[in-house]
Coordinates of C-alpha atoms in Angstrom, one line a residue:
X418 CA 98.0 93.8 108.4
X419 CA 98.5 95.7 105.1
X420 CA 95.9 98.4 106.1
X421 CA 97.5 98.6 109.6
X422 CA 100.8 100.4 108.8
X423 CA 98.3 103.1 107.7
X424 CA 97.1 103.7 110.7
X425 CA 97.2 107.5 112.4
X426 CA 98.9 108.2 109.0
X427 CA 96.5 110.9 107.9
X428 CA 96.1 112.3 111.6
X429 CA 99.8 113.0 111.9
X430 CA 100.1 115.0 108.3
X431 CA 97.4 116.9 109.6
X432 CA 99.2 117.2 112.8
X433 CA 102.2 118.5 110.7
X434 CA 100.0 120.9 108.9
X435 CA 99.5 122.8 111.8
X436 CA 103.2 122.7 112.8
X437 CA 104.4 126.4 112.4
X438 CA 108.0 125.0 111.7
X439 CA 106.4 122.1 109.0
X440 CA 107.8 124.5 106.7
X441 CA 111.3 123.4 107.4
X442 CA 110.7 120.5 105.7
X443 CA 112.1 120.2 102.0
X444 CA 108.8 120.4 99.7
X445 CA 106.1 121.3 101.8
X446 CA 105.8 124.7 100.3
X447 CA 104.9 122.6 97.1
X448 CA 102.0 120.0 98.7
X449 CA 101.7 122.5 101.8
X450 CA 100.9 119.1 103.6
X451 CA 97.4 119.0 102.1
X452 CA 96.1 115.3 101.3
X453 CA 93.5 114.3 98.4
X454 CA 90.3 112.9 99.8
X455 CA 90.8 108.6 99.8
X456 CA 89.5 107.1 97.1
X457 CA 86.9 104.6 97.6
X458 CA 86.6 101.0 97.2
X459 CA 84.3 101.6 93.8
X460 CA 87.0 104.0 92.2
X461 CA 90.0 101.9 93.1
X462 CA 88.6 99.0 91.6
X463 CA 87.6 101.4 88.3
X464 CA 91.6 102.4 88.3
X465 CA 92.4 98.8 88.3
X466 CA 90.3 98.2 86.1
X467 CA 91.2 100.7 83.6
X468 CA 94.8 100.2 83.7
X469 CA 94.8 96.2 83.8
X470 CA 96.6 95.6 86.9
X471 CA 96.3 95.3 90.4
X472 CA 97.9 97.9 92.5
X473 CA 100.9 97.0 94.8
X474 CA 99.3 96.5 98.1
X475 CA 101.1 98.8 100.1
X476 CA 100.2 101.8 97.5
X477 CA 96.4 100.5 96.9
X478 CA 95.5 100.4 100.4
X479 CA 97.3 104.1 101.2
X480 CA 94.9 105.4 98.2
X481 CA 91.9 104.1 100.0
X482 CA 93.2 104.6 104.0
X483 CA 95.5 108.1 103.4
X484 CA 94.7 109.7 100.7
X485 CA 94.8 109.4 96.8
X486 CA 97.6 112.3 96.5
X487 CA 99.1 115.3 97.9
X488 CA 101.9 115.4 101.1
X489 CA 104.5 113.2 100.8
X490 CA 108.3 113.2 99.9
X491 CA 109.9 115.8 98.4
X492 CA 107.4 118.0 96.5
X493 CA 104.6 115.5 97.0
X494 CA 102.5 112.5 96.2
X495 CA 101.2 112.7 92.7
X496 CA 97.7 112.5 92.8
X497 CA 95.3 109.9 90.8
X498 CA 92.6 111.7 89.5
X499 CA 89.5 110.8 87.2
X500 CA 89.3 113.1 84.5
X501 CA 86.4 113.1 81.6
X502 CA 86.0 109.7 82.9
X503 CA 89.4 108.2 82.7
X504 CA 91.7 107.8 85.6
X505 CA 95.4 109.3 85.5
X506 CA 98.0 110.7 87.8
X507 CA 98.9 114.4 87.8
X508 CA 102.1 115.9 88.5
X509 CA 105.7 117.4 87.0
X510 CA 106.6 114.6 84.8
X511 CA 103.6 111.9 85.0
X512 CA 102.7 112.0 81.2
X513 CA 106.8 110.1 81.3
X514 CA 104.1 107.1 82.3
X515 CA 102.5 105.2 79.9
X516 CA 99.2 104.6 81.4
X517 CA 98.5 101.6 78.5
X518 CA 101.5 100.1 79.0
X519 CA 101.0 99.6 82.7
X520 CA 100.1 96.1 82.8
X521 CA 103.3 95.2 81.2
X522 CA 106.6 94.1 83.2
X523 CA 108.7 96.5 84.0
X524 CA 112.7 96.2 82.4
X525 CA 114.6 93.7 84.4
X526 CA 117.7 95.8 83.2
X527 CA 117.8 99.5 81.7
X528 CA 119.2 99.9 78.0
X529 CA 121.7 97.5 76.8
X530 CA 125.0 98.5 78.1
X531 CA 126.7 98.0 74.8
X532 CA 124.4 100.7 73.5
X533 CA 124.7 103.4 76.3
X534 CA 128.7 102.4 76.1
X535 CA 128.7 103.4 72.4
X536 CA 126.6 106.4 72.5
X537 CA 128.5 107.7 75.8
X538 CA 131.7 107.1 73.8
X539 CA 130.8 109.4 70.6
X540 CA 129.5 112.4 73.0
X541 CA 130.8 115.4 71.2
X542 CA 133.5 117.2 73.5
X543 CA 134.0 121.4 72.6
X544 CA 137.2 121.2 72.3
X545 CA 137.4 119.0 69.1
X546 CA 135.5 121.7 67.4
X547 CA 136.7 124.9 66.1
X548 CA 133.2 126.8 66.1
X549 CA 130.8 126.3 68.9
X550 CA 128.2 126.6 66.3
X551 CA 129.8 123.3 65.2
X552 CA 129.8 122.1 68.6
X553 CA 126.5 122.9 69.3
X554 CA 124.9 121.3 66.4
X555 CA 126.8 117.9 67.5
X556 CA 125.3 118.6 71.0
X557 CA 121.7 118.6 70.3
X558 CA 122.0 115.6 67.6
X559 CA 124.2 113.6 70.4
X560 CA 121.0 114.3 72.9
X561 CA 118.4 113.8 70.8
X562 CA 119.7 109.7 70.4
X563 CA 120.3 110.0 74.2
X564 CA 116.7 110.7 74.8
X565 CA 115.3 108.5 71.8
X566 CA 117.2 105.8 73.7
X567 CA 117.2 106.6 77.7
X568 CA 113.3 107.5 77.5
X569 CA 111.6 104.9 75.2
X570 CA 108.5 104.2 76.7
X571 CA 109.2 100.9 76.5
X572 CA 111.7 101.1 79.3
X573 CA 109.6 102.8 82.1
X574 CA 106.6 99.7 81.1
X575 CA 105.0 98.7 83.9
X576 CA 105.3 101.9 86.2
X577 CA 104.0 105.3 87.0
X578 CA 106.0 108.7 88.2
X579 CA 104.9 109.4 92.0
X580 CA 106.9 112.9 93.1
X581 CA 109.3 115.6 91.7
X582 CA 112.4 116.1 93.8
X583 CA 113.1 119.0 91.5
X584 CA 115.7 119.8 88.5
X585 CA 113.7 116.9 86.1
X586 CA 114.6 114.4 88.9
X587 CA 111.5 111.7 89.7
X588 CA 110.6 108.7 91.5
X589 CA 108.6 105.9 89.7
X590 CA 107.0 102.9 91.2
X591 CA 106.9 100.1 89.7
X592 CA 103.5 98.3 90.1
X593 CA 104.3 94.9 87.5
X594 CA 107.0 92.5 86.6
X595 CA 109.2 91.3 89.1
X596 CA 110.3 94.7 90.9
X597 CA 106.4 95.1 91.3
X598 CA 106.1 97.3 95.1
X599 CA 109.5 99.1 94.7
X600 CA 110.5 103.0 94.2
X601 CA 113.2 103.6 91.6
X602 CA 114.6 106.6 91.2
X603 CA 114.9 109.0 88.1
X604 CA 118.1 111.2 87.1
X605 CA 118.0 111.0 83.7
X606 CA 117.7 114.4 83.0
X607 CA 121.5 114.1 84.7
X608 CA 122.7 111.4 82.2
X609 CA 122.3 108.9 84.5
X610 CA 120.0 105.7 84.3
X611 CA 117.1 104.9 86.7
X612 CA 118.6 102.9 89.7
X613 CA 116.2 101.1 92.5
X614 CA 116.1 103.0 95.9
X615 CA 117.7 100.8 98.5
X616 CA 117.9 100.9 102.5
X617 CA 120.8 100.2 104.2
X618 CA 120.7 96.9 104.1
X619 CA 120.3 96.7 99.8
X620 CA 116.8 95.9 99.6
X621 CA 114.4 97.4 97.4
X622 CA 112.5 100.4 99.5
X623 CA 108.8 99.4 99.1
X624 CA 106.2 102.4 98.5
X625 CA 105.5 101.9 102.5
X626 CA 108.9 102.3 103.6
X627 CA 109.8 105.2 101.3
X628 CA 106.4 107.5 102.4
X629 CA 106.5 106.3 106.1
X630 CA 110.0 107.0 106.4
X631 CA 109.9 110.6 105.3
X632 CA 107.1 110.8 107.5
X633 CA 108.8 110.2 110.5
X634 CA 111.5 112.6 108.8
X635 CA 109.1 114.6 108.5
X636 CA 108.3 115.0 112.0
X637 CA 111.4 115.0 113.5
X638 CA 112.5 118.3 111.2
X639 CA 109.3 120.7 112.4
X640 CA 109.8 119.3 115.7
X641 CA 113.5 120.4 115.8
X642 CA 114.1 123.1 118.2
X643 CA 115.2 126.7 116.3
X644 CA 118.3 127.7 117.0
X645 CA 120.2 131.1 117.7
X646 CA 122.6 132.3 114.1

């Protein structure tokens, strides 16, 4: 049933490939609809095997029926690769993943609010300086305990970085601990905390319902008919 939603999947990015309007689409110019080869049973299991943890069924079977990387939302799919032996994803912002800490649960909550609330609360503000040398000084200490704080590794356990919507913005999934199969999404860079993707209806978008519906999105945008400025 799993392997099933993957069906035709491959065919119709290909399909798309040869779309002359597929460039319509946001990203494409960055994957250029181009899929990695599957990987096969043998190297999935190696992945596993090497990071401690089984992969969320909807992601592990799209590595072996799809394609281990490459078109998908926004800029793309971050690949898995084996390198030197040793298995990692590759893309803008995957190193934020730590591959040994993979096996661990990923945060039921984000940093403690009584923490964010403090630091938040002491963010320097220009005007209460009279040089912006001052002011800028107070800046980059203020930002350094934002990031010290909002990008511990500890808080991203449990999860790896799968595309690059641009400006430092990511999507993670989350592959153990209770949230195991969902995509969360990555602002950070924006002073904002990472927040689970959610349909209409609140529930947690699983890794199949995030790649198939841009898909179909997908479609839909080079199929669009142009139209006269």
């Amino acid at each position: 049933m799993v392997d099933q939603q993957w069906s035709g999947v491959r065919q119709r990015v290909v399909a798309l490939r040869a779309q002359p309007s597929s460039g319509k689409v946001f990203g494409s110019l960055g994957h250029r609809w181009v899929l990695e080869d599957p990987l096969t049973d043998d190297g999935l299991a190696e992945l596993e095997a090497q990071i401690g943890v089984r992969l969320p069924d909807g992601y592990r079977s799209f590595l072996t029926r799809v394609g281990a990387g490459g078109a998908g939302p926004a800029y793309g799919l971050f690949p898995v690769r084996r390198v030197r032996g040793r298995w990692r994803w590759e893309g803008d912002g995957a190193e934020l993943a730590d591959l040994a800490m993979l096996a661990r649960p990923f945060p039921e909550h984000g940093p403690d609010p009584e923490d964010l609330d403090a630091l938040l609360a002491v963010r320097p503000e220009e005007e209460d300086f009279e040089e912006i040398e001052d002011f800028d000084d107070a800046i980059e200490a203020w930002d350094e305990r934002w990031e010290a704080l909002m990008y511990a590794p500890e808080r991203t356990a449990g999860a790896i970085v799968i595309s690059h919507l641009g400006c430092a913005q990511r999507e993670w999934l989350v592959i153990s601990g209770p949230h195991r199969g969902s995509i969360w999404s990555d602002c950070r860079a924006d002073d904002a905390d990472l927040v689970p993707l959610l349909d209409q209806d609140g529930k947690p978008v699983t890794f199949a319902r995030w790649y198939n519906d841009w898909l179909r999105e997908a479609e839909l945008t080079a199929h669009q008919p142009a139209t006269n400025a």
